[in-house]
Coordinates of C-alpha atoms and ligand atoms in Angstrom, one line a residue:
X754 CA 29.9 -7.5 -17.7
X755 CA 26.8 -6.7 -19.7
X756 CA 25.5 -5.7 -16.5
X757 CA 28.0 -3.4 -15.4
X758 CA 28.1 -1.7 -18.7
X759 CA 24.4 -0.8 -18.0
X760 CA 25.1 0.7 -14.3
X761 CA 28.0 2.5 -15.9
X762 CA 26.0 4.7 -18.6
X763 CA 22.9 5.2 -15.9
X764 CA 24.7 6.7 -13.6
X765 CA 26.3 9.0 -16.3
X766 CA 22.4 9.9 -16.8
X767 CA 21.0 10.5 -13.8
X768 CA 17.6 12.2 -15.6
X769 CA 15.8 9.3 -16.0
X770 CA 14.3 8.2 -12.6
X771 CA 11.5 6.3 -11.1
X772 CA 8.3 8.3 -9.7
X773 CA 7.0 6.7 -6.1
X774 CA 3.4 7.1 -5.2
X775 CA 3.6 6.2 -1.0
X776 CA 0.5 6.1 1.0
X777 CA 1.1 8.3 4.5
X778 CA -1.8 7.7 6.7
X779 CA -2.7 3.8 7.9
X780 CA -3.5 3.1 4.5
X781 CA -6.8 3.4 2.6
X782 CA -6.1 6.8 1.4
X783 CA -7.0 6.0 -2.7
X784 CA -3.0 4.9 -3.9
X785 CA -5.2 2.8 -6.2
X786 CA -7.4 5.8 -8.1
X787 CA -4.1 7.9 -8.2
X788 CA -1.5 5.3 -10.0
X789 CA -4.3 4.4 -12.2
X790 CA -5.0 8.3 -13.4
X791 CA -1.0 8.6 -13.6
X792 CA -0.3 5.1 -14.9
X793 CA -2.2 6.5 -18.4
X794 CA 1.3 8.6 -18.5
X795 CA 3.6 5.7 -17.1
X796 CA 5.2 2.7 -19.5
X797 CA 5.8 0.7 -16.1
X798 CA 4.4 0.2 -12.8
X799 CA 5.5 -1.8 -10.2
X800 CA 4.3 -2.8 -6.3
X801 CA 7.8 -3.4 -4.4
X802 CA 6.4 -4.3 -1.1
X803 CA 3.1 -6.3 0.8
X804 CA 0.9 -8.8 -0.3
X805 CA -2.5 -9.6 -0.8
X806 CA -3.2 -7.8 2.5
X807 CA -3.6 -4.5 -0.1
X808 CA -6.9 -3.4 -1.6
X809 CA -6.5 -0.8 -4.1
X810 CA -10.1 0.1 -5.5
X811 CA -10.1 1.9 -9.1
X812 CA -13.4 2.9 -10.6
X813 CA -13.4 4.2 -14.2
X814 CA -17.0 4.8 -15.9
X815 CA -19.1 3.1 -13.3
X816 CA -17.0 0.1 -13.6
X817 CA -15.2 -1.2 -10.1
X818 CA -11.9 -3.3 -10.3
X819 CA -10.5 -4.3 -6.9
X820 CA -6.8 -5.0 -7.1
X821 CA -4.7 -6.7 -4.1
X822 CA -1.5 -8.1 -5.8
X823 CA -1.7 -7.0 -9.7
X824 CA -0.4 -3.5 -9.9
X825 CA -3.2 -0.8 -10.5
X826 CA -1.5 0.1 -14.0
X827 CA -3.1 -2.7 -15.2
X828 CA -6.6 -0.6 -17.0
X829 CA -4.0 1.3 -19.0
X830 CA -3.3 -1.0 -21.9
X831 CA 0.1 0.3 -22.6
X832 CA 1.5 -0.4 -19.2
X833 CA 3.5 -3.2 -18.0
X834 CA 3.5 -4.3 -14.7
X835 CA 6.2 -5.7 -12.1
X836 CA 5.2 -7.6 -8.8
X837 CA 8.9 -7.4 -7.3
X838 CA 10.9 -9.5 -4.9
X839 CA 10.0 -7.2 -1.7
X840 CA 6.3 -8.4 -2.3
X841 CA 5.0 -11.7 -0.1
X842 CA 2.8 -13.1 -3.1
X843 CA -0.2 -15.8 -2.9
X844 CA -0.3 -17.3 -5.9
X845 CA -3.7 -18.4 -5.1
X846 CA -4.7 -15.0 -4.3
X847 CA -2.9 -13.3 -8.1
X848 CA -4.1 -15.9 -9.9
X849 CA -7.9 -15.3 -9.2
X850 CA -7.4 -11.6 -9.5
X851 CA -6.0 -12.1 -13.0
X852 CA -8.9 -13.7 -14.5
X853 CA -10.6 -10.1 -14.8
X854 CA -8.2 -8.8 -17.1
X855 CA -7.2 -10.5 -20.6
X856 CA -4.3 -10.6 -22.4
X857 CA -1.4 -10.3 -19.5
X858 CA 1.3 -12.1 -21.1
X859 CA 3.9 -9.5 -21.6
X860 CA 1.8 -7.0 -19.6
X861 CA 2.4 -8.7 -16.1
X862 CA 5.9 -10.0 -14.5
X863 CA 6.3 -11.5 -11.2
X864 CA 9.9 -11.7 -9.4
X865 CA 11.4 -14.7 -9.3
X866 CA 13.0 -13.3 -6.0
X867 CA 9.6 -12.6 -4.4
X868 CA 8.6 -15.0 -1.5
X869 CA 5.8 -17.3 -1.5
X870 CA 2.3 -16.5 0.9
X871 CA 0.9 -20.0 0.9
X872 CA -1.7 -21.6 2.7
X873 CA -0.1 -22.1 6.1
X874 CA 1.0 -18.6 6.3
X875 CA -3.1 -17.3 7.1
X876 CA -3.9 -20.4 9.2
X877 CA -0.4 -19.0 11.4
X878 CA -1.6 -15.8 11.2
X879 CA -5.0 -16.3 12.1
X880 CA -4.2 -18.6 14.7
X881 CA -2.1 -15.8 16.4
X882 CA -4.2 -13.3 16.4
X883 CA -7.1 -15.6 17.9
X884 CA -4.1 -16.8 20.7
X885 CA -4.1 -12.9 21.4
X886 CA -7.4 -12.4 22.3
X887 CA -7.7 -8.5 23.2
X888 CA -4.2 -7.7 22.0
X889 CA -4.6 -8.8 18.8
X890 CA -3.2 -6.4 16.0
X891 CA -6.9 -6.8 13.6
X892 CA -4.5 -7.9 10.9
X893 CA -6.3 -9.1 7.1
X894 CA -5.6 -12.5 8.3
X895 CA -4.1 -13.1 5.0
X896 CA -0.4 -14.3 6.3
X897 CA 1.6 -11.2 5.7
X898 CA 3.4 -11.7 9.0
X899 CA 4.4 -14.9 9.0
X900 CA 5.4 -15.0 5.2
X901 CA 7.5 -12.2 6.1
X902 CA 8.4 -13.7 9.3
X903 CA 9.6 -17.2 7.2
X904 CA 11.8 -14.6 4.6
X905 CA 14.1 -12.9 7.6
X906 CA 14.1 -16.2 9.7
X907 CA 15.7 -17.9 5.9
X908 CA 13.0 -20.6 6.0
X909 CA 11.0 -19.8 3.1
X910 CA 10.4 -20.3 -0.4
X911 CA 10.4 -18.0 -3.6
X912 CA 8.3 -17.5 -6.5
X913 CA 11.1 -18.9 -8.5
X914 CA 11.0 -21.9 -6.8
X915 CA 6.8 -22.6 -7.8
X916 CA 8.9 -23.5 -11.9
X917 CA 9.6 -27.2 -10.0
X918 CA 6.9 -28.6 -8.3
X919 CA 8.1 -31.6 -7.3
X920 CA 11.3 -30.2 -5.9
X921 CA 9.2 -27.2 -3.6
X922 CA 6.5 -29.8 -2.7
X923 CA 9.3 -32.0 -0.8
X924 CA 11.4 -28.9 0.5
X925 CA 7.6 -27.7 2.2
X926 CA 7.4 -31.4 3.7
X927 CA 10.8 -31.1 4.7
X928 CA 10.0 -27.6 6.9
X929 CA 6.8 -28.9 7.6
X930 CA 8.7 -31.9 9.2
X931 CA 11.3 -29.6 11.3
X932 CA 8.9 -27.7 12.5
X933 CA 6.3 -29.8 13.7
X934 CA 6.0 -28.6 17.2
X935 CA 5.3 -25.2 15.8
X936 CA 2.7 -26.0 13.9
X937 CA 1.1 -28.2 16.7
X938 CA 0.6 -24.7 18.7
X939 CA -1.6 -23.3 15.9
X940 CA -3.2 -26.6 15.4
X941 CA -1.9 -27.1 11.4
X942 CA -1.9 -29.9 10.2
X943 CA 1.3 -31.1 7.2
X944 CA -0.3 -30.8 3.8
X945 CA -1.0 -34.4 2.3
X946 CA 2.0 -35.2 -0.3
X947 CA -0.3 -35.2 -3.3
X948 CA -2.3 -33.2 -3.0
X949 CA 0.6 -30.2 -2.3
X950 CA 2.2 -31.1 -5.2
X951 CA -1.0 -31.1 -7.8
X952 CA -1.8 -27.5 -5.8
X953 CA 1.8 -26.3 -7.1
X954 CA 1.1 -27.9 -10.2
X955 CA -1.4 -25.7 -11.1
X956 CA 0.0 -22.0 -9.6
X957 CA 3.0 -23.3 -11.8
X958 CA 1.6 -23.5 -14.9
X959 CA -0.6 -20.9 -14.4
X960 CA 2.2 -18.5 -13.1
X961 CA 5.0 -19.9 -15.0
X962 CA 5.0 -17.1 -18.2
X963 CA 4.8 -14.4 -15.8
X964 CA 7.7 -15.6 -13.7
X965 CA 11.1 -13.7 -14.9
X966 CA 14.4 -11.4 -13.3
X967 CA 12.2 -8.3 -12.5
X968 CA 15.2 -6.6 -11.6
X969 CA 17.0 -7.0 -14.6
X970 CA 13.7 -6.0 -16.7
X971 CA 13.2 -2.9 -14.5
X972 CA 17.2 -1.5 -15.1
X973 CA 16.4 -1.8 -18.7
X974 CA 13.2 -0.1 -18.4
X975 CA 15.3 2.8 -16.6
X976 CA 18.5 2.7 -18.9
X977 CA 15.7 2.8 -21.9
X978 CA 14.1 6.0 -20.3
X979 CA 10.8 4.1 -19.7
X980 CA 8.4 6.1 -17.6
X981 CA 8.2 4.2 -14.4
X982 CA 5.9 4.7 -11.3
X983 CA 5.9 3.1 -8.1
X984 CA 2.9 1.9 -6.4
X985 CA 2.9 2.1 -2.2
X986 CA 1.0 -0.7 -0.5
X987 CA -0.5 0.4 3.2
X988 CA 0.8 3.6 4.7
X989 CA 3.5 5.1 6.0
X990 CA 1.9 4.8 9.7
X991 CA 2.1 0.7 9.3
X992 CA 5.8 0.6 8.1
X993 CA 7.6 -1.8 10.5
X994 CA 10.0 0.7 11.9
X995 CA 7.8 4.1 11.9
X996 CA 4.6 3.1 11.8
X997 CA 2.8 2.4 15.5
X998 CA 4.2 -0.7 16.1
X999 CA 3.4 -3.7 17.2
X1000 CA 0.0 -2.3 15.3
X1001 CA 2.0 -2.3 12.0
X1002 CA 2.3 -4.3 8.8
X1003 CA 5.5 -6.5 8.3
X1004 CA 7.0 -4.7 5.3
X1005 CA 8.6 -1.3 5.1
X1006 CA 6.0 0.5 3.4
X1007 CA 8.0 3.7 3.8
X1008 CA 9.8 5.2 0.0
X1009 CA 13.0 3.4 1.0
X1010 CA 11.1 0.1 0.9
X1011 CA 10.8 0.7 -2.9
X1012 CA 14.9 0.4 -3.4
X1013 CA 15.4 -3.1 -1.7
X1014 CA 11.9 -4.0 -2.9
X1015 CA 12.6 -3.9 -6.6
X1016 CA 16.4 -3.9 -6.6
X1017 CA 16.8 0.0 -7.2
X1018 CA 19.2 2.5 -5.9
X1019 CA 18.4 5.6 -3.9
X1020 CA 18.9 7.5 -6.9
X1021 CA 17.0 5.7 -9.4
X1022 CA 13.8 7.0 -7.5
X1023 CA 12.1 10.6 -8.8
X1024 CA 9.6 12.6 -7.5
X1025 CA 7.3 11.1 -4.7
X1026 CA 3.8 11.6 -4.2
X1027 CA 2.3 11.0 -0.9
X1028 CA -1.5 9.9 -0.7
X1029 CA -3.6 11.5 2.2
X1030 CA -7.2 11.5 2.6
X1031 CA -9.0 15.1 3.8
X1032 CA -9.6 13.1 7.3
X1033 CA -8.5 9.7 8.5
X1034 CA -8.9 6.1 8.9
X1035 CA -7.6 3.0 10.1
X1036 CA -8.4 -0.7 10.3
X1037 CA -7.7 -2.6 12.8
X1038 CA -6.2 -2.0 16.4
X1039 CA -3.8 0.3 17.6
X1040 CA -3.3 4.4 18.4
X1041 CA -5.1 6.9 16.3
X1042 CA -5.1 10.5 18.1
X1043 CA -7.8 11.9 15.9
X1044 CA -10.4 9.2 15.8
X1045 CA -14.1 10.3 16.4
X1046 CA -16.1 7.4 17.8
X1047 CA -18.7 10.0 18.4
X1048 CA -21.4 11.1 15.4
X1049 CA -18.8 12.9 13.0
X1050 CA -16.8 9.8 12.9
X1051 CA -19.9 7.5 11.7
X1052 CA -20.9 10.3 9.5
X1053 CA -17.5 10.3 7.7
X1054 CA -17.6 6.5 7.2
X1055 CA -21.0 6.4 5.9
X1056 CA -20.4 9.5 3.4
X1057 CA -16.3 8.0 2.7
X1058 CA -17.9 4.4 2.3
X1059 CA -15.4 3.5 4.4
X1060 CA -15.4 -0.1 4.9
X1061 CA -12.4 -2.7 4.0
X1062 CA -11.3 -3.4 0.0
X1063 CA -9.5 -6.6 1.3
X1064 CA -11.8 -7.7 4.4
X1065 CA -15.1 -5.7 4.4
X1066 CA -14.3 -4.4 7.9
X1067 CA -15.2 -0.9 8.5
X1068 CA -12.6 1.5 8.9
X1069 CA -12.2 3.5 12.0
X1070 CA -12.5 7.3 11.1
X1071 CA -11.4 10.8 12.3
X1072 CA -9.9 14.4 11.2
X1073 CA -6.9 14.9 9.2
X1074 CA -3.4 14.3 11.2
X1075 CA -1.2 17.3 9.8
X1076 CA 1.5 16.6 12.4
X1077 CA 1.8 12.9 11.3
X1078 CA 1.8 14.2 7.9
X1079 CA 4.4 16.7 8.4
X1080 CA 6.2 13.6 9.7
X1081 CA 5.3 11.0 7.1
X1082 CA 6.5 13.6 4.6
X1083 CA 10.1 14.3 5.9
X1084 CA 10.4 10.1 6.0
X1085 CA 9.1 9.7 2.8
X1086 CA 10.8 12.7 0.9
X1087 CA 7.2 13.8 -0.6
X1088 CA 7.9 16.2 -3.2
X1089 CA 3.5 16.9 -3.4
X1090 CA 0.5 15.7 -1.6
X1091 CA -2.4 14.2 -3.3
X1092 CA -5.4 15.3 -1.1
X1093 CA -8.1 12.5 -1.7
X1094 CA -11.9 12.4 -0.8
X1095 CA -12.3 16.0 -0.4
X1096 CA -15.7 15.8 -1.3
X1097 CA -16.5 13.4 1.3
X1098 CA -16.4 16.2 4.1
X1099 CA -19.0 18.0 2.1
X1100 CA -21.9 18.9 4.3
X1101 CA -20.4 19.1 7.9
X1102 CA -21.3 22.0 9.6
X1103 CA -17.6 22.3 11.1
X1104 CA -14.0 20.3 10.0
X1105 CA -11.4 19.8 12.4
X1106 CA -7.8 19.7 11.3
X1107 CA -5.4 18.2 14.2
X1108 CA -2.6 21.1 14.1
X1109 CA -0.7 19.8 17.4
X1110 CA -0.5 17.4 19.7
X1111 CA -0.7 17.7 23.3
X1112 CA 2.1 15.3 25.4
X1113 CA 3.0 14.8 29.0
X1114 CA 1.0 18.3 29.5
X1115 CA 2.9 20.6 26.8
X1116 CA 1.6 21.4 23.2
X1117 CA 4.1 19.5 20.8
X1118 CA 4.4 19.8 16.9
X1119 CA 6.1 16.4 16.1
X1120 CA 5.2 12.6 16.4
X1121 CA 6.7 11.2 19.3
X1122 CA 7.4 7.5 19.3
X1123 CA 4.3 6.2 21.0
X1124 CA 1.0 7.9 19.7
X1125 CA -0.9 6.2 22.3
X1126 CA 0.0 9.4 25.1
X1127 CA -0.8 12.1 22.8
X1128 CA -4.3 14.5 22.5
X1129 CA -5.0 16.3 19.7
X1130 CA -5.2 19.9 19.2
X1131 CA -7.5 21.1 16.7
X1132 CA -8.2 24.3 14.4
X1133 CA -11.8 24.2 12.8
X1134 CA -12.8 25.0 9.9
X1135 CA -16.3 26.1 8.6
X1136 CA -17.7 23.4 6.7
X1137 CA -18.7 23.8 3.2
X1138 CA -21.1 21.8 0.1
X1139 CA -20.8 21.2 -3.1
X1140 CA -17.2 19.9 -3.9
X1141 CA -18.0 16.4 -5.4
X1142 CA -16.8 16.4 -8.9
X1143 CA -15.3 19.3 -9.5
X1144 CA -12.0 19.0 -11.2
X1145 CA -10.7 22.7 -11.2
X1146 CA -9.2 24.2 -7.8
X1147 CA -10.8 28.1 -8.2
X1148 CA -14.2 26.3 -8.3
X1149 CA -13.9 24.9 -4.6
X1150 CA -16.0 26.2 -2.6
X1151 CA -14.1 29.0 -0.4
X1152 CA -13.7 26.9 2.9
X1153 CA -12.4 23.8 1.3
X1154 CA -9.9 25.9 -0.1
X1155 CA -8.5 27.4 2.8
X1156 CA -8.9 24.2 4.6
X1157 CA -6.4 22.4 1.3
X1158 CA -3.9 26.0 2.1
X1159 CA -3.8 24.8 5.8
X1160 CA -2.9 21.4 5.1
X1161 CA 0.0 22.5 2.5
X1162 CA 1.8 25.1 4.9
X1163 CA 1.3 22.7 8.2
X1164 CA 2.2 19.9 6.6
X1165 CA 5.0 21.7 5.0
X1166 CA 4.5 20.4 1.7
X1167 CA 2.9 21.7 -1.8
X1168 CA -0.9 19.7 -2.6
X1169 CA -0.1 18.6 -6.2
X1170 CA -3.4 16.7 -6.5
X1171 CA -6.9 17.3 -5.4
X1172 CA -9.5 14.2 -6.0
X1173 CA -13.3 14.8 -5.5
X1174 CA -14.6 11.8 -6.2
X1175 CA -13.8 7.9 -6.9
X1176 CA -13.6 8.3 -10.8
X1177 CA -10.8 8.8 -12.2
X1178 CA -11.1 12.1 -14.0
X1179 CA -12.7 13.8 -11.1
X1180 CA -9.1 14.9 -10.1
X1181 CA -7.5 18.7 -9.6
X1182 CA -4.0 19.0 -10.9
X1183 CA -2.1 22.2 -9.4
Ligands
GDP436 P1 -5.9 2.4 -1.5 O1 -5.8 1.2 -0.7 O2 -5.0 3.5 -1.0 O3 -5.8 2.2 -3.0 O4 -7.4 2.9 -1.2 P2 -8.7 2.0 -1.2 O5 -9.1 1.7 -2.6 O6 -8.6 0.9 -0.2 O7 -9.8 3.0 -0.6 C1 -10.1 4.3 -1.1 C2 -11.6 4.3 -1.5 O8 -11.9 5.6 -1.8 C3 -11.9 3.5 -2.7 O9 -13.2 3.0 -2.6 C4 -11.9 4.6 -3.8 O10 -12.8 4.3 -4.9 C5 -12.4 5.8 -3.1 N1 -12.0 7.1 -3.6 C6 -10.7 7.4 -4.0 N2 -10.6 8.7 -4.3 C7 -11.8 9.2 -3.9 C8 -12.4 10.6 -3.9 O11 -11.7 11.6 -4.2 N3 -13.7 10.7 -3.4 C9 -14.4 9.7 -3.0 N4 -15.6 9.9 -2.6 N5 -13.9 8.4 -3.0 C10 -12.7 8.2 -3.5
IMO437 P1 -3.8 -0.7 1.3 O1 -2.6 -1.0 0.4 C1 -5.3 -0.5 5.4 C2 -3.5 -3.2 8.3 C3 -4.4 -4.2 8.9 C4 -3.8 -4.3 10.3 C5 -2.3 -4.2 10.0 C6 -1.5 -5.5 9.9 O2 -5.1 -1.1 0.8 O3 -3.7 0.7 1.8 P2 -1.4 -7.4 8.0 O4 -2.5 -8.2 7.4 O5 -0.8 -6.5 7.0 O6 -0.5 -8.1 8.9 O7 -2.2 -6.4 9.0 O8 -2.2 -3.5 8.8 N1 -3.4 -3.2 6.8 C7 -4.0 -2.3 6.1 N2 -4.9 -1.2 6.4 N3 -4.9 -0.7 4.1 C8 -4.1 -1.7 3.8 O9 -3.6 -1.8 2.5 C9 -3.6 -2.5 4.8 N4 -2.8 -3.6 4.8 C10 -2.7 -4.0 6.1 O10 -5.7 -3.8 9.0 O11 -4.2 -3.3 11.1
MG438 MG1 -6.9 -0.2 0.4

């Protein structure tokens, strides 16, 4: 009843809504630096999707945090943040990453709905990878798959479940029993009784005062008028429906992700920012039209430090996609682009910008299904010095500029944000 009530006067006030920060490349693009500059604006932040599998990196005054499962609102003091039931959560994995930060009772709530990563779920997904030899996907090896995998197939267990040990520790026996022959492929051996249950012992109390309804807490956030952003994990290139697939992550890491994900409607959700860097990366295998395995592509990983938050893998680089991000953007519903890394093309004597593809011998301007057929056509730019810090957009150097105008009419969609550097006040707002 109480409920209903609540549903009845939002959707008599429909101004309040939920701002979504989505990542459109393969991930990597700096979600992390953005929700933590906007987070200093937001009373809520929330990750609805992925796991531990994330690495958002935030730097503020020299300082580094690296955040995988704890939202990146987390440095602004005033914030609370919601892991919701879309997210595949490790407690061993959260629990580490919250000894950095003091005092998150009250500041931190996990879903009760949210399913469990446990240890099994990396030994699977490590063990299928290493079946796959030269088809393997490069995932983190952190058991997003088959965590996901166990949700849709109804044979997991949830966060909620972690507040009676006893109880999960002879349910995870019970599957382990079930499913023996499965386990015998990977070579996984049942957990010993005891030693499971003093394990869940300990996420339990340590989780326990975090564990709550986060569905219920973010409707009242809403019908309050909270500020309330939405932190992407991955890209928009990895969602399981539109991203490359089979090279994809299990979750939909798409905008519309972010409803079933934290139990809001379609119209709870505000303006959406999609991340992009000025180029490209990826980790991992699969198609990437505009990767340079020549010089250019080394140089931009050295200069973009571009090697893995989560796994310390370097990242494939290349140019900036505008076709896939004309794409990403209609999926997503981007309202602005926040171009990130600018400065790291600093100092190339040309930039290429992939304006079109070439497929089965004609020049296409839209992302067909499989990327793996496609060439890229490119406009160059001349390259350009001396953008790293600045924070105002006339003070660009010309060429960046015009490179920043190309992006916003290819891409069809307004830059909102500019960042030219890893801190987080080295940021252009338009
Ligand atoms: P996320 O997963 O999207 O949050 O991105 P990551 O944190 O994995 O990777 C982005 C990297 O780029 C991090 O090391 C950031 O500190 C860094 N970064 C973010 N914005 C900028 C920027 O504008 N310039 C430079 N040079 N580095 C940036
Ligand atoms: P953030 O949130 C970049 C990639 C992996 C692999 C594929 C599947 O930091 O942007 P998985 O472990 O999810 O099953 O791996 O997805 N991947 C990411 N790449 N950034 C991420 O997260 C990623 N999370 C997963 O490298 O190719
Ligand atoms: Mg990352």
């Amino acid at each position: 009843m109480c409920t209903r009530q609540r549903d009845f006067q939002y959707n008599n006030n429909m101004t309040n809504r939920a701002d979504l920060i989505v990542g459109i490349q393969w991930g990597d693009e700096g979600k992390g630096k953005i929700v933590d500059r906007l987070a200093q604006e937001y009373d809520m932040v929330c990750r609805s999707q992925g796991g531990h599998n994330a690495g958002h990196t935030i730097w503020v005054d020299g300082v580094k945090y690296a955040l995988h499962l704890v939202p990146s609102g987390v440095l602004n003091p005033k914030a609370i943040n919601v892991v919701g039931n879309g997210v595949v959560l490790s407690p061993e994995s959260i629990i580490n990453e919250m000894k950095q930060f003091e005092n998150l009772e009250g500041r931190l709530f996990i879903s009760d709905k949210a399913h469990l990563n446990l240890s099994y779920h990396a030994l699977i997904d490590q063990a299928k990878e290493r079946l796959k030899g030269d088809k393997a996907i490069g995932t983190t090896g952190k058991g997003i798959g088959p965590a996901y995998a166990d949700k849709i197939n109804r044979t997991g267990f949830r966060v909620g479940e972690l507040l009676d040990p006893a109880k999960l520790t002879a349910s995870i026996l019970e599957y382990f029993e079930q499913n023996r022959s499965l386990f015998d492929i990977y070579d996984i051996s049942t957990p010993n009784e005891a030693e499971l249950l003093v394990e869940l012992e300990g996420y339990s109390s340590k989780l326990a005062p975090f564990i709550t309804d986060t569905t219920q807490l973010v409707w009242r956030a809403i019908d309050d008028g909270k500020k309330i952003l939405l932190e992407g994990a991955q890209g928009t290139l990895l969602d399981i429906d539109h991203g490359t697939y089979p090279y994809v992550t299990s979750s939909a890491t798409v905008s519309a992700g972010a409803c079933t994900g934290l139990g809001i409607n379609p119209k709870d959700i505000g303006k959406v920012i999609g991340i992009v860097k000025a180029y490209c990366t990826r980790v991992g295998n699969g198609p990437f039209p505009s990767e340079d395995s020549g010089e250019d592509g080394k140089r931009l990983g050295e200069q973009g430090h571009e090697f893995g938050t989560t796994t310390g893998r370097a990242r494939r680089c290349g140019w900036f996609d505008a076709v896939a991000t004309r794409h990403a953007c209609r999926l997503n519903g981007v309202d602005e682009l926040a171009l990130m890394k600018l400065d790291v093309l600093d100092g190339f004597d040309e930039v290429k910008l992939c304006v079109a593809y070439e497929y089965n011998g004609k020049q296409i301007d839209y992302m067909p299904s499989n990327l793996d057929e496609v060439i890229p056509v490119y406009k160059i730019f001349k390259g350009w010095n001396n953008s790293v810090g600045i924070r105002e957009f006339d003070k660009l150097p010309a060429d960046a500029q015009a490179f920043v105008k190309t992006i916003q009419e290819i891409s069809n969609t307004k830059v909102g944000i500019i960042s030219t550097s890893p801190e987080r006040d080295d940021t252009i707002i338009l």
